[in-house]
Amino acid sequence: MWLFYLIVFLIPSNLAKHFPLASSYVGGSLVDYLIPALYLTDILIGLLLILKPIKTVPRALWIFLGLLLPSVIFSASPVPAIYKWFKFLEIGLLVTWIRQYQPPIIKPLLAAIIFQSLLAIGQWFNQGSLFGYWFLGEQPYTASTPGIDKITWWDGSLKIAMELMRRGVPIVGVPKTIDNDLIALIPLFLTFSLSGWLAFLIRKKWLLVAAVAVSLLFGKNLSFLAPEPSFSRRSQLTQMAVAMFKDRPLTGVGLNNFTVVMDHYGYIPATTRFLQPVHNIYLLILSETGLIGALGFGYLFLQGLSLKAFKESPYWLLLFLGLFDHWPLTLQTGLLLWPMLHLFRSGHQPIIKRPANNRHAFYRHPARVIPSHQCGLTDPEAPGSFNQAVNLPIGNFMFF
């Protein structure tokens, strides 16, 4: 399992070998989203799948990938589309591996939160990078770097990791401390990210549904927010996405091809040439893959998550953040969060409860009832009990 622990710890890492091709350029400008890259986490996932192979690949994954093929075949630029298709295959295989082996996640996730939070705090005080790119892919930023105040993963990935940790205490009655939340909340505050704080504050799932509906129905009319440059650009990107979908409603403009064709739908003024996908994953799916691809995404999501599981898992948080940015589908960090959230599906989580004063209480499991002392769990007041508890597979418990 050490390979899986390392993958979890390296989720925020950007360390990769990039392979710029002719298809990576748009009008002479190199676009990050079009560059094929081999990440360190890709290598680790490959080793994981080789050393501990998957027994069976679910039919839902093949159906999903099949429904994405039209957006690859009819794409304006095939190379970025093919690369993205294989990226979804990789993530799908990782999800399948997690479903079959149900690995524990708390310790590497906690280590990642603490390490990345301390790194972010250090960067803020230093007003720049601390170590450089070869230290797990840390970008060489300074306070004068254009757009440095725009947060990518800190406003979302950190919040989601905090939500996983909040759900990751496996025994009702074990006291939870604020230390982990506090160390993660500090860099979240320093991002000054509106979407990150909204995700932290919103708890009602129906608000997510309403926000998605409003975004899809009225997103192109957000130009009244134009006085703020960020809102203005997002509004223009939204209008472009809607126009792309109208032009090619069935197959879209092509998987991972938004930035390839966006110049045909308008120009976004900025200090440098602005070539980014629409900041909304739902519009991105519709514009790039059309109705066929959107059907594939919807089918895969519904196959892997029941309504009850959705209400009780952090999936809604990533879906909410997807209203304001594209990174859950475009960046390696965002793509790797989906498999981690899969560990918290309620379909794999029996209910665990124990009176605080009874070390031999019984735990209700879907198939059997087992005494606590046979599970390796100790009294919550006993030293080291939390450390022993978190060694159990997270996927086998229901959290709160």
mmCIF file of C-alpha atoms in Angstrom:
data_model
loop_
_atom_site.group_PDB
_atom_site.id
_atom_site.type_symbol
_atom_site.label_atom_id
_atom_site.label_comp_id
_atom_site.label_asym_id
_atom_site.label_seq_id
_atom_site.Cartn_x
_atom_site.Cartn_y
_atom_site.Cartn_z
ATOM 1 C CA MET A 1 0.000 0.000 0.000
ATOM 2 C CA TRP A 2 2.995 2.314 0.271
ATOM 3 C CA LEU A 3 2.648 3.269 -3.404
ATOM 4 C CA PHE A 4 -0.933 4.360 -2.816
ATOM 5 C CA TYR A 5 0.107 6.361 0.263
ATOM 6 C CA LEU A 6 2.734 8.122 -1.845
ATOM 7 C CA ILE A 7 0.182 8.929 -4.555
ATOM 8 C CA VAL A 8 -2.152 10.494 -1.973
ATOM 9 C CA PHE A 9 0.681 12.522 -0.471
ATOM 10 C CA LEU A 10 1.754 13.758 -3.917
ATOM 11 C CA ILE A 11 -1.703 14.791 -5.150
ATOM 12 C CA PRO A 12 -0.778 18.528 -5.001
ATOM 13 C CA SER A 13 2.537 17.873 -6.776
ATOM 14 C CA ASN A 14 3.088 19.330 -10.253
ATOM 15 C CA LEU A 15 6.341 17.497 -10.968
ATOM 16 C CA ALA A 16 6.155 16.201 -14.544
ATOM 17 C CA LYS A 17 8.006 15.831 -17.822
ATOM 18 C CA HIS A 18 6.248 17.909 -20.494
ATOM 19 C CA PHE A 19 6.315 17.138 -24.214
ATOM 20 C CA PRO A 20 5.412 20.280 -26.209
ATOM 21 C CA LEU A 21 4.175 19.413 -29.694
ATOM 22 C CA ALA A 22 2.960 21.440 -32.649
ATOM 23 C CA SER A 23 -0.592 20.795 -31.418
ATOM 24 C CA SER A 24 0.298 22.455 -28.094
ATOM 25 C CA TYR A 25 0.416 25.889 -29.747
ATOM 26 C CA VAL A 26 -2.530 28.136 -30.575
ATOM 27 C CA GLY A 27 -1.649 31.048 -32.837
ATOM 28 C CA GLY A 28 1.987 30.832 -31.765
ATOM 29 C CA SER A 29 1.181 30.713 -28.032
ATOM 30 C CA LEU A 30 2.063 27.619 -26.006
ATOM 31 C CA VAL A 31 -1.011 26.458 -24.046
ATOM 32 C CA ASP A 32 -0.408 24.433 -20.877
ATOM 33 C CA TYR A 33 -3.641 22.467 -21.211
ATOM 34 C CA LEU A 34 -2.605 21.139 -24.633
ATOM 35 C CA ILE A 35 0.840 19.844 -23.619
ATOM 36 C CA PRO A 36 1.062 16.074 -23.036
ATOM 37 C CA ALA A 37 2.803 15.497 -19.713
ATOM 38 C CA LEU A 38 4.015 12.507 -17.737
ATOM 39 C CA TYR A 39 3.525 13.274 -14.048
ATOM 40 C CA LEU A 40 5.319 11.600 -11.184
ATOM 41 C CA THR A 41 1.910 10.455 -9.964
ATOM 42 C CA ASP A 42 1.246 8.871 -13.394
ATOM 43 C CA ILE A 43 4.340 6.708 -12.970
ATOM 44 C CA LEU A 44 3.302 5.707 -9.453
ATOM 45 C CA ILE A 45 -0.235 4.845 -10.609
ATOM 46 C CA GLY A 46 1.222 2.692 -13.387
ATOM 47 C CA LEU A 47 3.440 0.843 -10.913
ATOM 48 C CA LEU A 48 0.486 0.403 -8.566
ATOM 49 C CA LEU A 49 -1.636 -1.173 -11.304
ATOM 50 C CA ILE A 50 1.232 -3.476 -12.336
ATOM 51 C CA LEU A 51 2.284 -4.639 -8.863
ATOM 52 C CA LYS A 52 -1.286 -5.106 -7.641
ATOM 53 C CA PRO A 53 -3.429 -5.613 -10.751
ATOM 54 C CA ILE A 54 -7.132 -4.931 -11.090
ATOM 55 C CA LYS A 55 -9.244 -8.074 -11.155
ATOM 56 C CA THR A 56 -12.060 -6.813 -13.361
ATOM 57 C CA VAL A 57 -12.752 -3.504 -15.097
ATOM 58 C CA PRO A 58 -16.398 -2.410 -14.704
ATOM 59 C CA ARG A 59 -18.558 -2.114 -17.804
ATOM 60 C CA ALA A 60 -19.542 1.435 -16.793
ATOM 61 C CA LEU A 61 -15.980 2.634 -17.404
ATOM 62 C CA TRP A 62 -15.909 1.227 -20.950
ATOM 63 C CA ILE A 63 -19.318 2.747 -21.713
ATOM 64 C CA PHE A 64 -18.112 6.121 -20.437
ATOM 65 C CA LEU A 65 -14.932 5.996 -22.518
ATOM 66 C CA GLY A 66 -16.925 4.836 -25.537
ATOM 67 C CA LEU A 67 -19.279 7.807 -25.265
ATOM 68 C CA LEU A 68 -16.243 10.118 -25.218
ATOM 69 C CA LEU A 69 -14.884 8.697 -28.486
ATOM 70 C CA PRO A 70 -17.037 10.894 -30.796
ATOM 71 C CA SER A 71 -15.534 14.002 -29.173
ATOM 72 C CA VAL A 72 -12.083 12.545 -29.901
ATOM 73 C CA ILE A 73 -12.764 11.435 -33.473
ATOM 74 C CA PHE A 74 -14.397 14.719 -34.525
ATOM 75 C CA SER A 75 -12.094 17.023 -32.550
ATOM 76 C CA ALA A 76 -10.370 19.982 -34.172
ATOM 77 C CA SER A 77 -7.013 18.850 -32.747
ATOM 78 C CA PRO A 78 -6.811 15.062 -32.173
ATOM 79 C CA VAL A 79 -3.588 14.908 -30.121
ATOM 80 C CA PRO A 80 -4.886 16.814 -27.035
ATOM 81 C CA ALA A 81 -8.149 14.869 -27.296
ATOM 82 C CA ILE A 82 -6.407 11.479 -27.380
ATOM 83 C CA TYR A 83 -4.163 12.474 -24.471
ATOM 84 C CA LYS A 84 -7.192 13.509 -22.408
ATOM 85 C CA TRP A 85 -9.027 10.288 -23.275
ATOM 86 C CA PHE A 86 -6.140 8.220 -21.920
ATOM 87 C CA LYS A 87 -6.021 10.461 -18.848
ATOM 88 C CA PHE A 88 -9.655 9.603 -18.095
ATOM 89 C CA LEU A 89 -8.801 5.927 -18.644
ATOM 90 C CA GLU A 90 -5.997 6.213 -16.086
ATOM 91 C CA ILE A 91 -8.237 7.865 -13.500
ATOM 92 C CA GLY A 92 -10.969 5.307 -14.165
ATOM 93 C CA LEU A 93 -8.547 2.434 -13.556
ATOM 94 C CA LEU A 94 -7.387 4.077 -10.331
ATOM 95 C CA VAL A 95 -11.004 4.380 -9.157
ATOM 96 C CA THR A 96 -11.516 0.693 -9.997
ATOM 97 C CA TRP A 97 -8.385 -0.251 -8.049
ATOM 98 C CA ILE A 98 -9.593 1.720 -5.039
ATOM 99 C CA ARG A 99 -13.018 0.080 -5.173
ATOM 100 C CA GLN A 100 -11.459 -3.388 -5.231
ATOM 101 C CA TYR A 101 -8.784 -2.950 -2.565
ATOM 102 C CA GLN A 102 -10.315 -0.265 -0.286
ATOM 103 C CA PRO A 103 -6.994 1.164 0.966
ATOM 104 C CA PRO A 104 -6.710 3.393 4.046
ATOM 105 C CA ILE A 105 -6.158 7.058 3.354
ATOM 106 C CA ILE A 106 -6.198 9.045 6.606
ATOM 107 C CA LYS A 107 -2.475 9.072 7.400
ATOM 108 C CA PRO A 108 -1.165 10.092 3.945
ATOM 109 C CA LEU A 109 -4.000 12.596 3.590
ATOM 110 C CA LEU A 110 -3.207 14.139 6.960
ATOM 111 C CA ALA A 111 0.486 14.289 6.056
ATOM 112 C CA ALA A 112 -0.349 15.972 2.733
ATOM 113 C CA ILE A 113 -2.577 18.572 4.399
ATOM 114 C CA ILE A 114 0.024 19.476 7.019
ATOM 115 C CA PHE A 115 2.944 19.541 4.582
ATOM 116 C CA GLN A 116 1.191 21.526 1.862
ATOM 117 C CA SER A 117 -0.351 23.943 4.360
ATOM 118 C CA LEU A 118 3.022 24.672 5.939
ATOM 119 C CA LEU A 119 4.526 25.076 2.466
ATOM 120 C CA ALA A 120 1.801 27.554 1.477
ATOM 121 C CA ILE A 121 2.215 29.541 4.687
ATOM 122 C CA GLY A 122 5.965 29.643 4.080
ATOM 123 C CA GLN A 123 5.424 30.849 0.510
ATOM 124 C CA TRP A 124 3.116 33.589 1.734
ATOM 125 C CA PHE A 125 5.628 34.885 4.268
ATOM 126 C CA ASN A 126 8.434 34.571 1.710
ATOM 127 C CA GLN A 127 6.250 36.157 -0.991
ATOM 128 C CA GLY A 128 7.591 33.602 -3.436
ATOM 129 C CA SER A 129 8.625 29.993 -3.934
ATOM 130 C CA LEU A 130 10.725 28.315 -1.278
ATOM 131 C CA PHE A 131 12.498 25.461 -3.072
ATOM 132 C CA GLY A 132 11.846 25.586 -6.823
ATOM 133 C CA TYR A 133 10.332 23.279 -9.421
ATOM 134 C CA TRP A 134 12.392 20.180 -8.700
ATOM 135 C CA PHE A 135 10.994 20.102 -5.194
ATOM 136 C CA LEU A 136 7.796 18.205 -6.098
ATOM 137 C CA GLY A 137 6.991 20.639 -8.894
ATOM 138 C CA GLU A 138 6.773 23.866 -6.891
ATOM 139 C CA GLN A 139 6.271 26.698 -9.367
ATOM 140 C CA PRO A 140 8.965 29.443 -9.338
ATOM 141 C CA TYR A 141 6.629 32.295 -8.424
ATOM 142 C CA THR A 142 7.387 35.664 -6.875
ATOM 143 C CA ALA A 143 5.140 38.431 -5.571
ATOM 144 C CA SER A 144 5.473 40.232 -8.932
ATOM 145 C CA THR A 145 4.417 37.245 -11.054
ATOM 146 C CA PRO A 146 1.280 38.184 -13.061
ATOM 147 C CA GLY A 147 -1.795 36.463 -11.655
ATOM 148 C CA ILE A 148 0.017 35.205 -8.556
ATOM 149 C CA ASP A 149 -2.967 36.235 -6.421
ATOM 150 C CA LYS A 150 -5.217 33.890 -8.422
ATOM 151 C CA ILE A 151 -5.402 30.598 -6.572
ATOM 152 C CA THR A 152 -5.728 27.337 -8.458
ATOM 153 C CA TRP A 153 -5.714 24.350 -6.188
ATOM 154 C CA TRP A 154 -5.468 25.899 -2.726
ATOM 155 C CA ASP A 155 -8.999 27.263 -2.745
ATOM 156 C CA GLY A 156 -10.464 23.881 -3.690
ATOM 157 C CA SER A 157 -8.223 20.893 -3.136
ATOM 158 C CA LEU A 158 -7.277 21.940 0.368
ATOM 159 C CA LYS A 159 -10.899 22.477 1.326
ATOM 160 C CA ILE A 160 -11.838 19.049 -0.045
ATOM 161 C CA ALA A 161 -8.970 17.428 1.832
ATOM 162 C CA MET A 162 -10.205 19.112 5.005
ATOM 163 C CA GLU A 163 -13.691 17.756 4.352
ATOM 164 C CA LEU A 164 -12.275 14.252 3.912
ATOM 165 C CA MET A 165 -10.395 14.561 7.181
ATOM 166 C CA ARG A 166 -13.518 15.809 8.913
ATOM 167 C CA ARG A 167 -15.279 12.660 7.753
ATOM 168 C CA GLY A 168 -12.260 10.522 8.449
ATOM 169 C CA VAL A 169 -12.570 10.001 12.224
ATOM 170 C CA PRO A 170 -13.798 6.415 12.206
ATOM 171 C CA ILE A 171 -15.343 6.101 15.685
ATOM 172 C CA VAL A 172 -18.144 8.159 17.144
ATOM 173 C CA GLY A 173 -16.949 9.363 20.515
ATOM 174 C CA VAL A 174 -13.284 9.900 19.643
ATOM 175 C CA PRO A 175 -12.558 13.552 20.415
ATOM 176 C CA LYS A 176 -11.637 15.606 17.343
ATOM 177 C CA THR A 177 -9.151 18.443 17.601
ATOM 178 C CA ILE A 178 -9.119 21.649 15.588
ATOM 179 C CA ASP A 179 -5.389 21.406 14.929
ATOM 180 C CA ASN A 180 -5.679 19.879 11.460
ATOM 181 C CA ASP A 181 -8.464 22.241 10.404
ATOM 182 C CA LEU A 182 -6.620 25.241 11.800
ATOM 183 C CA ILE A 183 -3.391 24.559 9.941
ATOM 184 C CA ALA A 184 -5.368 24.123 6.713
ATOM 185 C CA LEU A 185 -7.674 27.102 7.292
ATOM 186 C CA ILE A 186 -4.741 29.505 7.530
ATOM 187 C CA PRO A 187 -3.594 29.060 3.898
ATOM 188 C CA LEU A 188 -7.239 28.862 2.782
ATOM 189 C CA PHE A 189 -7.751 32.306 4.338
ATOM 190 C CA LEU A 190 -4.568 33.627 2.736
ATOM 191 C CA THR A 191 -5.872 32.738 -0.742
ATOM 192 C CA PHE A 192 -8.719 35.267 -0.384
ATOM 193 C CA SER A 193 -10.658 32.892 -2.647
ATOM 194 C CA LEU A 194 -14.382 33.577 -2.870
ATOM 195 C CA SER A 195 -15.203 30.118 -4.247
ATOM 196 C CA GLY A 196 -13.049 28.400 -1.621
ATOM 197 C CA TRP A 197 -14.780 30.180 1.235
ATOM 198 C CA LEU A 198 -18.231 29.612 -0.261
ATOM 199 C CA ALA A 199 -17.452 25.906 -0.439
ATOM 200 C CA PHE A 200 -16.335 25.996 3.179
ATOM 201 C CA LEU A 201 -19.509 27.731 4.348
ATOM 202 C CA ILE A 202 -22.214 26.095 2.236
ATOM 203 C CA ARG A 203 -23.674 22.909 3.703
ATOM 204 C CA LYS A 204 -27.062 22.649 1.966
ATOM 205 C CA LYS A 205 -26.910 20.302 -1.026
ATOM 206 C CA TRP A 206 -29.993 21.845 -2.650
ATOM 207 C CA LEU A 207 -28.026 25.064 -3.020
ATOM 208 C CA LEU A 208 -25.596 23.176 -5.244
ATOM 209 C CA VAL A 209 -28.419 21.950 -7.471
ATOM 210 C CA ALA A 210 -29.852 25.466 -7.692
ATOM 211 C CA ALA A 211 -26.431 26.943 -8.445
ATOM 212 C CA VAL A 212 -25.818 24.427 -11.254
ATOM 213 C CA ALA A 213 -29.216 25.217 -12.789
ATOM 214 C CA VAL A 214 -28.677 28.983 -12.620
ATOM 215 C CA SER A 215 -25.167 28.614 -14.034
ATOM 216 C CA LEU A 216 -26.346 26.593 -17.031
ATOM 217 C CA LEU A 217 -29.472 28.635 -17.749
ATOM 218 C CA PHE A 218 -28.289 32.175 -17.148
ATOM 219 C CA GLY A 219 -24.483 31.927 -17.238
ATOM 220 C CA LYS A 220 -24.166 33.806 -20.521
ATOM 221 C CA ASN A 221 -25.990 36.787 -19.005
ATOM 222 C CA LEU A 222 -23.403 37.367 -16.284
ATOM 223 C CA SER A 223 -21.917 40.311 -18.168
ATOM 224 C CA PHE A 224 -23.421 42.655 -15.586
ATOM 225 C CA LEU A 225 -20.477 41.593 -13.410
ATOM 226 C CA ALA A 226 -18.062 42.997 -16.004
ATOM 227 C CA PRO A 227 -16.602 45.805 -13.824
ATOM 228 C CA GLU A 228 -14.498 43.109 -12.150
ATOM 229 C CA PRO A 229 -12.011 41.749 -14.748
ATOM 230 C CA SER A 230 -12.194 38.203 -13.408
ATOM 231 C CA PHE A 231 -15.981 38.123 -13.675
ATOM 232 C CA SER A 232 -15.804 39.739 -17.101
ATOM 233 C CA ARG A 233 -13.462 37.052 -18.429
ATOM 234 C CA ARG A 234 -15.554 34.279 -16.899
ATOM 235 C CA SER A 235 -18.674 35.727 -18.495
ATOM 236 C CA GLN A 236 -16.994 35.862 -21.898
ATOM 237 C CA LEU A 237 -15.761 32.282 -21.528
ATOM 238 C CA THR A 238 -19.292 31.234 -20.639
ATOM 239 C CA GLN A 239 -20.668 32.863 -23.779
ATOM 240 C CA MET A 240 -18.006 31.096 -25.837
ATOM 241 C CA ALA A 241 -18.893 27.729 -24.299
ATOM 242 C CA VAL A 242 -22.579 28.226 -25.074
ATOM 243 C CA ALA A 243 -21.752 29.176 -28.667
ATOM 244 C CA MET A 244 -19.553 26.083 -29.068
ATOM 245 C CA PHE A 245 -22.329 23.853 -27.792
ATOM 246 C CA LYS A 246 -24.844 25.438 -30.176
ATOM 247 C CA ASP A 247 -22.496 24.853 -33.111
ATOM 248 C CA ARG A 248 -21.852 21.192 -32.269
ATOM 249 C CA PRO A 249 -24.470 19.989 -29.787
ATOM 250 C CA LEU A 250 -23.859 16.253 -30.211
ATOM 251 C CA THR A 251 -20.075 15.835 -30.149
ATOM 252 C CA GLY A 252 -18.851 19.237 -28.975
ATOM 253 C CA VAL A 253 -15.734 20.914 -30.348
ATOM 254 C CA GLY A 254 -13.547 18.066 -29.135
ATOM 255 C CA LEU A 255 -12.257 16.669 -25.867
ATOM 256 C CA ASN A 256 -9.646 19.043 -24.409
ATOM 257 C CA ASN A 257 -10.133 21.336 -27.424
ATOM 258 C CA PHE A 258 -11.755 24.390 -25.832
ATOM 259 C CA THR A 259 -8.593 26.495 -25.997
ATOM 260 C CA VAL A 260 -7.878 25.233 -29.522
ATOM 261 C CA VAL A 261 -11.015 26.792 -31.017
ATOM 262 C CA MET A 262 -11.834 29.615 -28.593
ATOM 263 C CA ASP A 263 -10.290 32.252 -30.886
ATOM 264 C CA HIS A 264 -13.062 31.490 -33.382
ATOM 265 C CA TYR A 265 -15.655 32.569 -30.825
ATOM 266 C CA GLY A 266 -14.201 35.828 -29.585
ATOM 267 C CA TYR A 267 -11.239 37.533 -27.977
ATOM 268 C CA ILE A 268 -10.655 38.128 -24.271
ATOM 269 C CA PRO A 269 -8.517 41.221 -23.564
ATOM 270 C CA ALA A 270 -5.793 40.730 -20.946
ATOM 271 C CA THR A 271 -2.206 41.771 -20.241
ATOM 272 C CA THR A 272 -1.118 38.518 -21.917
ATOM 273 C CA ARG A 273 -2.998 36.326 -24.357
ATOM 274 C CA PHE A 274 -5.796 34.661 -22.405
ATOM 275 C CA LEU A 275 -6.198 31.004 -23.407
ATOM 276 C CA GLN A 276 -8.026 29.060 -20.718
ATOM 277 C CA PRO A 277 -11.025 26.711 -20.634
ATOM 278 C CA VAL A 278 -14.376 27.993 -19.425
ATOM 279 C CA HIS A 279 -14.406 28.256 -15.631
ATOM 280 C CA ASN A 280 -17.303 25.848 -15.201
ATOM 281 C CA ILE A 281 -16.919 22.070 -15.546
ATOM 282 C CA TYR A 282 -20.530 21.564 -16.661
ATOM 283 C CA LEU A 283 -20.244 24.029 -19.530
ATOM 284 C CA LEU A 284 -16.802 22.618 -20.307
ATOM 285 C CA ILE A 285 -18.247 19.104 -20.666
ATOM 286 C CA LEU A 286 -21.098 20.311 -22.874
ATOM 287 C CA SER A 287 -18.908 22.483 -25.095
ATOM 288 C CA GLU A 288 -16.113 19.919 -25.534
ATOM 289 C CA THR A 289 -18.010 16.609 -25.617
ATOM 290 C CA GLY A 290 -21.573 17.639 -26.474
ATOM 291 C CA LEU A 291 -24.674 15.775 -25.388
ATOM 292 C CA ILE A 292 -23.093 12.375 -26.081
ATOM 293 C CA GLY A 293 -20.137 13.041 -23.803
ATOM 294 C CA ALA A 294 -22.325 14.681 -21.166
ATOM 295 C CA LEU A 295 -24.455 11.533 -21.184
ATOM 296 C CA GLY A 296 -21.290 9.527 -20.538
ATOM 297 C CA PHE A 297 -20.273 11.689 -17.579
ATOM 298 C CA GLY A 298 -23.777 11.537 -16.126
ATOM 299 C CA TYR A 299 -23.999 7.770 -16.583
ATOM 300 C CA LEU A 300 -20.632 7.148 -14.935
ATOM 301 C CA PHE A 301 -21.448 9.397 -11.995
ATOM 302 C CA LEU A 302 -24.861 7.822 -11.386
ATOM 303 C CA GLN A 303 -23.418 4.316 -11.676
ATOM 304 C CA GLY A 304 -20.795 5.038 -9.051
ATOM 305 C CA LEU A 305 -22.822 7.080 -6.579
ATOM 306 C CA SER A 306 -26.338 6.755 -5.209
ATOM 307 C CA LEU A 307 -28.409 9.746 -4.067
ATOM 308 C CA LYS A 308 -27.855 8.741 -0.445
ATOM 309 C CA ALA A 309 -24.121 8.460 -0.999
ATOM 310 C CA PHE A 310 -24.081 11.886 -2.656
ATOM 311 C CA LYS A 311 -25.750 13.459 0.372
ATOM 312 C CA GLU A 312 -23.265 11.850 2.770
ATOM 313 C CA SER A 313 -20.039 12.238 0.788
ATOM 314 C CA PRO A 314 -17.807 15.208 -0.115
ATOM 315 C CA TYR A 315 -18.587 14.762 -3.842
ATOM 316 C CA TRP A 316 -20.975 17.714 -3.709
ATOM 317 C CA LEU A 317 -18.105 19.951 -2.623
ATOM 318 C CA LEU A 318 -16.030 19.225 -5.716
ATOM 319 C CA LEU A 319 -19.122 19.627 -7.883
ATOM 320 C CA PHE A 320 -19.807 22.992 -6.251
ATOM 321 C CA LEU A 321 -16.260 24.212 -6.841
ATOM 322 C CA GLY A 322 -16.666 23.107 -10.455
ATOM 323 C CA LEU A 323 -19.146 25.955 -10.900
ATOM 324 C CA PHE A 324 -16.327 28.481 -10.549
ATOM 325 C CA ASP A 325 -13.302 26.828 -12.148
ATOM 326 C CA HIS A 326 -12.195 24.114 -14.541
ATOM 327 C CA TRP A 327 -9.383 22.481 -12.538
ATOM 328 C CA PRO A 328 -11.438 19.455 -11.332
ATOM 329 C CA LEU A 329 -11.320 18.235 -14.958
ATOM 330 C CA THR A 330 -8.245 19.918 -16.447
ATOM 331 C CA LEU A 331 -5.465 19.681 -13.851
ATOM 332 C CA GLN A 332 -3.778 16.534 -12.570
ATOM 333 C CA THR A 333 -4.550 17.536 -9.000
ATOM 334 C CA GLY A 334 -8.251 17.897 -9.693
ATOM 335 C CA LEU A 335 -8.495 14.609 -11.573
ATOM 336 C CA LEU A 336 -6.792 12.731 -8.729
ATOM 337 C CA LEU A 337 -9.290 14.058 -6.202
ATOM 338 C CA TRP A 338 -12.164 12.093 -7.771
ATOM 339 C CA PRO A 339 -10.656 8.666 -6.905
ATOM 340 C CA MET A 340 -9.884 9.817 -3.363
ATOM 341 C CA LEU A 341 -13.479 10.924 -2.844
ATOM 342 C CA HIS A 342 -14.559 7.479 -4.000
ATOM 343 C CA LEU A 343 -13.213 6.043 -0.749
ATOM 344 C CA PHE A 344 -15.979 7.878 1.083
ATOM 345 C CA ARG A 345 -18.907 6.421 -0.831
ATOM 346 C CA SER A 346 -21.524 5.309 1.667
ATOM 347 C CA GLY A 347 -22.077 2.157 -0.368
ATOM 348 C CA HIS A 348 -18.914 0.758 1.199
ATOM 349 C CA GLN A 349 -19.378 2.162 4.679
ATOM 350 C CA PRO A 350 -21.017 0.268 7.508
ATOM 351 C CA ILE A 351 -22.113 2.242 10.525
ATOM 352 C CA ILE A 352 -19.820 2.300 13.533
ATOM 353 C CA LYS A 353 -20.888 3.499 16.926
ATOM 354 C CA ARG A 354 -19.628 2.820 20.404
ATOM 355 C CA PRO A 355 -20.472 4.170 23.835
ATOM 356 C CA ALA A 356 -17.556 6.208 25.141
ATOM 357 C CA ASN A 357 -17.327 4.106 28.300
ATOM 358 C CA ASN A 358 -17.521 0.662 26.695
ATOM 359 C CA ARG A 359 -14.400 -0.715 25.052
ATOM 360 C CA HIS A 360 -16.125 -3.976 24.109
ATOM 361 C CA ALA A 361 -19.162 -2.546 22.340
ATOM 362 C CA PHE A 362 -20.331 -4.141 19.102
ATOM 363 C CA TYR A 363 -20.054 -2.658 15.625
ATOM 364 C CA ARG A 364 -22.766 -3.100 13.038
ATOM 365 C CA HIS A 365 -21.407 -4.416 9.746
ATOM 366 C CA PRO A 366 -23.596 -5.228 6.713
ATOM 367 C CA ALA A 367 -22.595 -8.898 6.853
ATOM 368 C CA ARG A 368 -21.662 -9.599 10.441
ATOM 369 C CA VAL A 369 -21.382 -8.275 13.989
ATOM 370 C CA ILE A 370 -17.919 -8.203 15.517
ATOM 371 C CA PRO A 371 -16.717 -7.169 18.982
ATOM 372 C CA SER A 372 -14.524 -4.102 19.091
ATOM 373 C CA HIS A 373 -11.605 -5.904 20.680
ATOM 374 C CA GLN A 374 -11.449 -8.185 17.621
ATOM 375 C CA CYS A 375 -11.192 -5.160 15.314
ATOM 376 C CA GLY A 376 -8.002 -3.926 16.929
ATOM 377 C CA LEU A 377 -9.770 -0.855 18.322
ATOM 378 C CA THR A 378 -8.989 0.402 21.768
ATOM 379 C CA ASP A 379 -10.697 2.644 24.261
ATOM 380 C CA PRO A 380 -10.968 6.244 22.999
ATOM 381 C CA GLU A 381 -9.370 7.512 26.179
ATOM 382 C CA ALA A 382 -6.417 5.139 25.926
ATOM 383 C CA PRO A 383 -3.118 6.532 24.598
ATOM 384 C CA GLY A 384 -2.582 5.823 20.918
ATOM 385 C CA SER A 385 -6.150 4.721 20.287
ATOM 386 C CA PHE A 386 -6.638 7.180 17.433
ATOM 387 C CA ASN A 387 -3.481 5.996 15.698
ATOM 388 C CA GLN A 388 -4.651 2.408 15.888
ATOM 389 C CA ALA A 389 -8.112 3.306 14.655
ATOM 390 C CA VAL A 390 -6.984 5.133 11.558
ATOM 391 C CA ASN A 391 -5.031 2.092 10.365
ATOM 392 C CA LEU A 392 -8.331 0.471 9.398
ATOM 393 C CA PRO A 393 -9.505 0.849 5.782
ATOM 394 C CA ILE A 394 -11.502 4.038 5.475
ATOM 395 C CA GLY A 395 -13.749 2.639 2.798
ATOM 396 C CA ASN A 396 -15.279 0.258 5.334
ATOM 397 C CA PHE A 397 -16.720 2.879 7.649
ATOM 398 C CA MET A 398 -19.369 5.565 7.632
ATOM 399 C CA PHE A 399 -18.101 8.922 8.787
ATOM 400 C CA PHE A 400 -19.833 11.990 10.108
#
